[in-house]
Tab-separated table of N, CA and C in Angstrom:
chain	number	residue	atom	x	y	z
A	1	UNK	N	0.848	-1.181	0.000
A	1	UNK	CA	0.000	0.000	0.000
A	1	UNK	C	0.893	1.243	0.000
A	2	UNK	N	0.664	2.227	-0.806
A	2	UNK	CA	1.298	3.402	-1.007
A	2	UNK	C	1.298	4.675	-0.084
A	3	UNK	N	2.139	5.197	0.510
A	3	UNK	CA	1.278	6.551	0.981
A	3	UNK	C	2.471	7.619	0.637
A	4	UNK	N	1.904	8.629	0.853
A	4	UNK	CA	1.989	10.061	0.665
A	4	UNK	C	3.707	10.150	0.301
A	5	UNK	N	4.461	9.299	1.583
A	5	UNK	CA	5.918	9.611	1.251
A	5	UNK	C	6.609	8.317	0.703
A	6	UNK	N	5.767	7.228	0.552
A	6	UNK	CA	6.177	6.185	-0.071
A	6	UNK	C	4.999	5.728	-0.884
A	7	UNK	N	4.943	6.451	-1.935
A	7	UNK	CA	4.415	6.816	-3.108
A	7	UNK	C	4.962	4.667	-4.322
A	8	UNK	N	3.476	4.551	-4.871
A	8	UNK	CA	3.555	3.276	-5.342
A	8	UNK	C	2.944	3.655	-7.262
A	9	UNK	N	4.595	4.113	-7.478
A	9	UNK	CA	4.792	4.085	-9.139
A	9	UNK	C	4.392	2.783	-10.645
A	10	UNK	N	3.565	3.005	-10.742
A	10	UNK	CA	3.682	1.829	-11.868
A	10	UNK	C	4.402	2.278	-13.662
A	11	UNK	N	5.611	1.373	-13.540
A	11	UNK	CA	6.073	1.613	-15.006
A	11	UNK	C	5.455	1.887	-15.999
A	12	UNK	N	5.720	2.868	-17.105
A	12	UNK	CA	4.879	2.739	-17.859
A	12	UNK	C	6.095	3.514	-18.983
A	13	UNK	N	5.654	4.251	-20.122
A	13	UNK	CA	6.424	4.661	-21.034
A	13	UNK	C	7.395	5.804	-21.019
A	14	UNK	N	7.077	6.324	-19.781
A	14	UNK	CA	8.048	7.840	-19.409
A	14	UNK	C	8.532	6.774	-18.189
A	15	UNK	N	8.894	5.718	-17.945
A	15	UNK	CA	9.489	5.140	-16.693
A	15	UNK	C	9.565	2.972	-16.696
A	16	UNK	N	9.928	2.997	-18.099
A	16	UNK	CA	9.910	1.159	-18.473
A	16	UNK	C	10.974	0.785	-17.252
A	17	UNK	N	10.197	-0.441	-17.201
A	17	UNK	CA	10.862	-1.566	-16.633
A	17	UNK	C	10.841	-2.834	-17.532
A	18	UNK	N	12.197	-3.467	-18.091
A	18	UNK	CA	11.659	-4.758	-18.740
A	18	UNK	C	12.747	-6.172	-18.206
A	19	UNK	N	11.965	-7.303	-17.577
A	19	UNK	CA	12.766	-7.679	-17.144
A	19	UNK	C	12.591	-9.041	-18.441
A	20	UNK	N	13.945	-9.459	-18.358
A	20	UNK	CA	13.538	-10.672	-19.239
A	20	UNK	C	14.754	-11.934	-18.799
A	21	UNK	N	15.007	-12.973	-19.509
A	21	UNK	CA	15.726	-14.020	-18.936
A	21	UNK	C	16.837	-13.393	-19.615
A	22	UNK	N	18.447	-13.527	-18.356
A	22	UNK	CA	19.760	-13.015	-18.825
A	22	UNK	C	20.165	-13.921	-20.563
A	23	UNK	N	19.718	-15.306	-20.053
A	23	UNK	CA	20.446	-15.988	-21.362
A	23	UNK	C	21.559	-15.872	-21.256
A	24	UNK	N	22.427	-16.003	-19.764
A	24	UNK	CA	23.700	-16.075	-20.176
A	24	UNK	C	23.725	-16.595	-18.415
A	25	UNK	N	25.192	-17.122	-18.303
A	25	UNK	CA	25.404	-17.758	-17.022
A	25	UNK	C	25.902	-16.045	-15.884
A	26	UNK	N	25.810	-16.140	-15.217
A	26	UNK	CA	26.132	-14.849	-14.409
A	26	UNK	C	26.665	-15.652	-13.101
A	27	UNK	N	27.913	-15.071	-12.533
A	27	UNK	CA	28.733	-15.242	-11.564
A	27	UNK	C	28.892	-14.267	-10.682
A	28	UNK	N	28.782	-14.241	-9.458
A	28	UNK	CA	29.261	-12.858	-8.721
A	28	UNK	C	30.373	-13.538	-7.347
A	29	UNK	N	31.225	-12.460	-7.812
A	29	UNK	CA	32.052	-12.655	-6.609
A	29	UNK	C	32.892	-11.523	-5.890
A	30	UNK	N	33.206	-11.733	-4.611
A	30	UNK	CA	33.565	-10.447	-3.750
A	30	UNK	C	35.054	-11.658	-3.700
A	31	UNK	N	36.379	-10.676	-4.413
A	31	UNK	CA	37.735	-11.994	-4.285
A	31	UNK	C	37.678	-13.184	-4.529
A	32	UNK	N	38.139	-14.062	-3.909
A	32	UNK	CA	38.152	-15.048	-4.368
A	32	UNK	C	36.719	-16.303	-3.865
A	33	UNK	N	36.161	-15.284	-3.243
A	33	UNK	CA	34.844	-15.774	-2.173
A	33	UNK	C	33.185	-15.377	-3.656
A	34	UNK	N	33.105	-16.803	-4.242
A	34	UNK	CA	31.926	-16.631	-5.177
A	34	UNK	C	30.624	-16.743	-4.004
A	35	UNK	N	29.432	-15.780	-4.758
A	35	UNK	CA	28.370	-15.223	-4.014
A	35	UNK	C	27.429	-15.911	-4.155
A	36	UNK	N	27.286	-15.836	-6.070
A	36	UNK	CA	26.533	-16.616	-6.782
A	36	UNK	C	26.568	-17.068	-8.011
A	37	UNK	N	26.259	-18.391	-8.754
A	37	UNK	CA	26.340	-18.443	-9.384
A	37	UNK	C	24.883	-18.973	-10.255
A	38	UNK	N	24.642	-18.635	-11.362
A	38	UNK	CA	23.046	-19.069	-12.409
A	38	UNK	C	23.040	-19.237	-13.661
A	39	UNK	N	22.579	-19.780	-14.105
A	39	UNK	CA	22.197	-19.933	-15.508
A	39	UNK	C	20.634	-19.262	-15.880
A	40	UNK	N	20.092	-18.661	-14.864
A	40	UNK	CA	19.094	-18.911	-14.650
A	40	UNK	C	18.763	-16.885	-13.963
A	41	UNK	N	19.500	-16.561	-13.944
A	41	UNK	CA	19.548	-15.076	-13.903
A	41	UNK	C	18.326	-14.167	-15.149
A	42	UNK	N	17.726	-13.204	-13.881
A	42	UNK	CA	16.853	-12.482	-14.541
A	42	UNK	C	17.533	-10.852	-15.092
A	43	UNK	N	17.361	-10.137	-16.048
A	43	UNK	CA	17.930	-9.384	-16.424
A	43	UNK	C	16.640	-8.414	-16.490
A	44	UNK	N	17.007	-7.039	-15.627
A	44	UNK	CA	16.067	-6.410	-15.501
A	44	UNK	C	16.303	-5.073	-15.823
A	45	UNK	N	15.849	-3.988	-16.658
A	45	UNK	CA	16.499	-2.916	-17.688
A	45	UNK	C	15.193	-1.797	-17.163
A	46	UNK	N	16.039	-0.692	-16.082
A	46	UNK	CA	14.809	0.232	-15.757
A	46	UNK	C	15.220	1.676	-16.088
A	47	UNK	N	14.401	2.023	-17.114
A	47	UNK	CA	14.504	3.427	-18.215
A	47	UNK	C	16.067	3.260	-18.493
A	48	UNK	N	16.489	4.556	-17.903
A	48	UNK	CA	18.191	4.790	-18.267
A	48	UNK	C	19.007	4.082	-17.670
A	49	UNK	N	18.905	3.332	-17.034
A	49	UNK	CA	19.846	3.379	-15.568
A	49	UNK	C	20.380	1.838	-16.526
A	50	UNK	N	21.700	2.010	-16.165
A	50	UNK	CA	22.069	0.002	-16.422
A	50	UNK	C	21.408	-1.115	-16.017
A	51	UNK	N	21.586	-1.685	-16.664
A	51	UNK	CA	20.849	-3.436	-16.610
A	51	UNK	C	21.290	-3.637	-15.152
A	52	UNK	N	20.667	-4.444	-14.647
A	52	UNK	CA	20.790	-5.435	-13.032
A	52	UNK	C	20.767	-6.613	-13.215
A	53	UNK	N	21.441	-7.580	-12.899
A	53	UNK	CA	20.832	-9.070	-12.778
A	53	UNK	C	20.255	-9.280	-11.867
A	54	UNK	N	19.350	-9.944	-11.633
A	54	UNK	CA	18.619	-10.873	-10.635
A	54	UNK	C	19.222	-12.123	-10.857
A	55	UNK	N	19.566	-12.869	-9.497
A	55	UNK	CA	19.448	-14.011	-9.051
A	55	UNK	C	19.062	-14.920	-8.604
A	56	UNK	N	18.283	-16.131	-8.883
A	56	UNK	CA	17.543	-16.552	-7.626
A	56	UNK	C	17.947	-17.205	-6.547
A	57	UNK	N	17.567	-17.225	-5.633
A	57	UNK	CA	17.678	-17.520	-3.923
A	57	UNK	C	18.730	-18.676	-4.293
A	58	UNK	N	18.229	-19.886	-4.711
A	58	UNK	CA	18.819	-21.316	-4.617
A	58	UNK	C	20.274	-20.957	-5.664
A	59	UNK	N	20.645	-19.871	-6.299
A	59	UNK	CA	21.897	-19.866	-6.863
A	59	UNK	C	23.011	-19.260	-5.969
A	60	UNK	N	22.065	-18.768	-4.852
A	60	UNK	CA	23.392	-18.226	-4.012
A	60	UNK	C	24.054	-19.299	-2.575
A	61	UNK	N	25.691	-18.623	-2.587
A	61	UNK	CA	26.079	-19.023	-1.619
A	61	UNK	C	25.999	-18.750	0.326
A	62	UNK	N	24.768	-18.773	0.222
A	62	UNK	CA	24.320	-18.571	1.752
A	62	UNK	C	25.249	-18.412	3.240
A	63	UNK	N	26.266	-19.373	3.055
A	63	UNK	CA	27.158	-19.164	3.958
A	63	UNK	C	28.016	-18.138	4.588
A	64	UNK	N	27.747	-16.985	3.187
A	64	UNK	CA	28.680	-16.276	3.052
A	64	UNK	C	27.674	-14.867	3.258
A	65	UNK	N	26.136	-15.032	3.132
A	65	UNK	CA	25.327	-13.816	2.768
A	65	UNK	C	25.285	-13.310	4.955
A	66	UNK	N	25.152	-12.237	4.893
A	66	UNK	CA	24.848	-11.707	6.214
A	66	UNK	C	23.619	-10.786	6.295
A	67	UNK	N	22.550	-10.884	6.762
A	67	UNK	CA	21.252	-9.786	6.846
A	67	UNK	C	21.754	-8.728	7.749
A	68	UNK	N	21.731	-7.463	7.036
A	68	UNK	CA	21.989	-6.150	7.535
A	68	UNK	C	20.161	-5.550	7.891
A	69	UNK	N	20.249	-4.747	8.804
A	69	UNK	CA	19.339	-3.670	8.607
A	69	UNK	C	18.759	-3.046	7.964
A	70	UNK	N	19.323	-2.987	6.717
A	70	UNK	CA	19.545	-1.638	5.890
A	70	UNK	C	18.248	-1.847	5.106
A	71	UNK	N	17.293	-0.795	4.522
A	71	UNK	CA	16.305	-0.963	3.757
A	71	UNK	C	16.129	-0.074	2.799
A	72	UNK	N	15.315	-0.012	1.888
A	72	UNK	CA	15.474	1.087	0.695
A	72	UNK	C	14.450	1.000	0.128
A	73	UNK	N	14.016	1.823	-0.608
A	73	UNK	CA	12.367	2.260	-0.895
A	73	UNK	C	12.234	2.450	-2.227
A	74	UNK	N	12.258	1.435	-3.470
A	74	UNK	CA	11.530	2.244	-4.708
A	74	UNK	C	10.259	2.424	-4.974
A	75	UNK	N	9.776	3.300	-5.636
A	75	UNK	CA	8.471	3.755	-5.726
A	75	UNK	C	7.884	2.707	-6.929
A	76	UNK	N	8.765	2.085	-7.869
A	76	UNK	CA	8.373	1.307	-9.230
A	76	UNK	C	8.929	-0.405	-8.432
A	77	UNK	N	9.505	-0.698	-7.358
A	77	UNK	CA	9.582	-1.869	-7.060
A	77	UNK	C	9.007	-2.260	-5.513
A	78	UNK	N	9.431	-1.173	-4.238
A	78	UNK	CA	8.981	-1.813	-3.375
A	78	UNK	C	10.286	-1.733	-2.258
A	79	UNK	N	10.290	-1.949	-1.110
A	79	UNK	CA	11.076	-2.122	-0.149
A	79	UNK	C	11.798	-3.129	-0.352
A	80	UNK	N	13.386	-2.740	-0.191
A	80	UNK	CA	14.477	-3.705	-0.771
A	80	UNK	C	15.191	-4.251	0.997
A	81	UNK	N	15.377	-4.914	0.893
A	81	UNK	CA	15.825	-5.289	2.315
A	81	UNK	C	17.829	-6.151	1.566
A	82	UNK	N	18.809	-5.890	2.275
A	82	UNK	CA	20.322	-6.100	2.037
A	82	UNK	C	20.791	-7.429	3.126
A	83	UNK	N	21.903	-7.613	2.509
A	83	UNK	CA	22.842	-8.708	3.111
A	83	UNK	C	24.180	-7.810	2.544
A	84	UNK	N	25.341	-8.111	3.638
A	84	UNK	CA	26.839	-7.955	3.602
A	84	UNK	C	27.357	-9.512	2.942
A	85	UNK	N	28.216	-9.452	2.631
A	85	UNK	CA	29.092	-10.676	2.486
A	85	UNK	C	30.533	-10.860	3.211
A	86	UNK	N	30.670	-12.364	3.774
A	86	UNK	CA	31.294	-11.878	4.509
A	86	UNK	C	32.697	-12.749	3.855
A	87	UNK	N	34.315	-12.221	3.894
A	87	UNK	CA	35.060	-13.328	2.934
A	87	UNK	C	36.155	-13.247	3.744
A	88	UNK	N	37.636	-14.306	3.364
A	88	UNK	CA	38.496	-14.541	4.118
A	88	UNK	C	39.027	-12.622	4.205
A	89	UNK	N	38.666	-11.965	3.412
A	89	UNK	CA	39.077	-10.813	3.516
A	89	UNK	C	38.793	-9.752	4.429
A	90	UNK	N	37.272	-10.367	4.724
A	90	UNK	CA	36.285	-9.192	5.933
A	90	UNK	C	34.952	-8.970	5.231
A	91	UNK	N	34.738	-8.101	5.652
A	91	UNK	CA	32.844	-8.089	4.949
A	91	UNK	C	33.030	-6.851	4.252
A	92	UNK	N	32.420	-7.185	2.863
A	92	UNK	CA	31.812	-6.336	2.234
A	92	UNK	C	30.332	-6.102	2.386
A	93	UNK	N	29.957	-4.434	3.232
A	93	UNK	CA	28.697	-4.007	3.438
A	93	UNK	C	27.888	-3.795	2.350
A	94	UNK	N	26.576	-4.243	2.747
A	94	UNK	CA	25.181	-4.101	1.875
A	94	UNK	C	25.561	-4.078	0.679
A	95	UNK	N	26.130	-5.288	-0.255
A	95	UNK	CA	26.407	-5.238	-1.371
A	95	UNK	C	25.416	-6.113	-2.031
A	96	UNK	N	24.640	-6.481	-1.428
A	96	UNK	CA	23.225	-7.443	-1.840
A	96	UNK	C	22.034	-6.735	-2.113
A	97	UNK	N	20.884	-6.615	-2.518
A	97	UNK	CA	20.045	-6.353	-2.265
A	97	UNK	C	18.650	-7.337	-3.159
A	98	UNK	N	17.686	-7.346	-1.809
A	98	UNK	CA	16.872	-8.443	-2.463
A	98	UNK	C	15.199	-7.397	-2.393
A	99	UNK	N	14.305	-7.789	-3.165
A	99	UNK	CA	12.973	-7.476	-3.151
A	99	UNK	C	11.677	-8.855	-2.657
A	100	UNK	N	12.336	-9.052	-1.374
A	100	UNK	CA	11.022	-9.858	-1.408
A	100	UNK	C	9.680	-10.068	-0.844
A	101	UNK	N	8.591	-8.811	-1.072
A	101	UNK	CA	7.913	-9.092	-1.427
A	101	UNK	C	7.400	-7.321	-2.331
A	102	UNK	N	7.962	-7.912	-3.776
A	102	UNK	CA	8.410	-6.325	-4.259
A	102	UNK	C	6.642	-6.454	-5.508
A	103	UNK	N	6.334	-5.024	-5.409
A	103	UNK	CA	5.193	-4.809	-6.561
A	103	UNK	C	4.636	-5.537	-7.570
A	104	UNK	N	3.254	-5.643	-7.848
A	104	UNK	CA	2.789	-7.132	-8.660
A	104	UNK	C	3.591	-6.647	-9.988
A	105	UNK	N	3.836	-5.405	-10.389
A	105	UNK	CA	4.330	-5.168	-11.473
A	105	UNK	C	5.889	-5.408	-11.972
A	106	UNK	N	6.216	-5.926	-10.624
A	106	UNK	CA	7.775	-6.515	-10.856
A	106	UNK	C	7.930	-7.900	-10.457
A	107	UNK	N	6.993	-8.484	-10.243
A	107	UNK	CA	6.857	-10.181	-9.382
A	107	UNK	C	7.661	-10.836	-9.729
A	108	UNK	N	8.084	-10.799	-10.986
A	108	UNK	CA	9.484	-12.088	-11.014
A	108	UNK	C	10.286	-11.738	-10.203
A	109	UNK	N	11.121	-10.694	-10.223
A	109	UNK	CA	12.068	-10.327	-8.915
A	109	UNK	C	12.361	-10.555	-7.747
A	110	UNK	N	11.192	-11.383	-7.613
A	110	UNK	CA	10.925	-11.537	-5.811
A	110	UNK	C	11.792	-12.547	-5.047
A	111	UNK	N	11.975	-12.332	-4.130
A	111	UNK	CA	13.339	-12.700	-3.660
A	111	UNK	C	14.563	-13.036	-4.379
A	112	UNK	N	14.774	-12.616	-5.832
A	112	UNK	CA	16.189	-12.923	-6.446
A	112	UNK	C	17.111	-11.620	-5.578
A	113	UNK	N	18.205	-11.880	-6.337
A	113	UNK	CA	19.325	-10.964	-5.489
A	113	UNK	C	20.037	-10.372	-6.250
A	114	UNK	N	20.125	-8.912	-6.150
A	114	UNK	CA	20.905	-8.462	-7.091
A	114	UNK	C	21.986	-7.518	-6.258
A	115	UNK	N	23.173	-7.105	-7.048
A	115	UNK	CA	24.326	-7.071	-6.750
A	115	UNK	C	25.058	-5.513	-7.085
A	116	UNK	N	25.853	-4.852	-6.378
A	116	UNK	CA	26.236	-3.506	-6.835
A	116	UNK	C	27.751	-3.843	-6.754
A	117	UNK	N	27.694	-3.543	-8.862
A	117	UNK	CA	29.142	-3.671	-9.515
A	117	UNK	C	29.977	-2.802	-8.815
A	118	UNK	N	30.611	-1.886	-7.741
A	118	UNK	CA	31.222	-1.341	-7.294
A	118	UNK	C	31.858	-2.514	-5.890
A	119	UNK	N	31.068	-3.262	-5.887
A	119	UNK	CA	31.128	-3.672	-4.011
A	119	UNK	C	31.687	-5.301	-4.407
A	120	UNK	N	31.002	-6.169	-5.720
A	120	UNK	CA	31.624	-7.291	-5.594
A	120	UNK	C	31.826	-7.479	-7.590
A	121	UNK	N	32.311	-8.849	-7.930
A	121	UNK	CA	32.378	-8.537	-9.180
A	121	UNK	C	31.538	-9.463	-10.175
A	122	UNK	N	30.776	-9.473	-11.157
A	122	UNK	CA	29.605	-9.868	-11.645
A	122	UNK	C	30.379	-10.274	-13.148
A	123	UNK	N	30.604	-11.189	-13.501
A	123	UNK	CA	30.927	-11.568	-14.716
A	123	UNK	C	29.482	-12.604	-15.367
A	124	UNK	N	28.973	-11.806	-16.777
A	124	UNK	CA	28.079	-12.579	-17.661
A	124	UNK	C	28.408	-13.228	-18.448
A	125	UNK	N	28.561	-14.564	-18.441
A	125	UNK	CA	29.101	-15.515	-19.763
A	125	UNK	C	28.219	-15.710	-20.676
């Protein structure tokens, strides 16, 4: 449910969202510590901004994911809730972020995991 300061956007032609299957294997890793790996990765393209992969749940390495606090608000997806990762190196903070239980207008997304290319490293085969 939407309100006043968390306002509930639906995509449309001044604001696309298109998610579709990556078609390609996607790997993420923080060093030598892999996060996740899929064949099975969703590729999700919103207006300008770069592509994201989605992951789903069962491609990641759990051992390694940590639930942070941290939460975040899109108006076209929904409250994003994060995980750190944690590696022989130390933890990399809130470099996860998952949607699960994100807008009917983005439902595939829901609980996959997607990843910020600055924090760990995402190779698409």
């Amino acid at each position: 449910m939407s309100t006043p300061d968390r306002p509930h956007l639906v995509p449309g032609p001044d604001h696309p969202i298109d998610i579709t299957a990556s078609g390609t294997r996607v790997v993420v890793a923080a060093g030598d510590t892999t996060i996740a790996d899929s064949t099975n990765a969703l590729r999700l393209q919103e207006a300008s901004y770069p592509p994201v992969h989605y992951l789903p749940p069962d491609s990641a390495n759990w051992e390694v994911l940590r639930r942070t606090d941290t939460h975040t608000y899109c108006p076209y997806k929904g409250e994003a809730s994060y995980y750190s990762v944690q590696t022989a190196d130390g933890i990399v903070e809130d470099a996860v972020w998952t949607y699960e239980d994100p807008f009917p207008e983005v439902a595939q997304i829901a609980r996959h995991l997607a990843f910020y290319p600055d924090r760990v490293t995402i190779t698409a085969q």
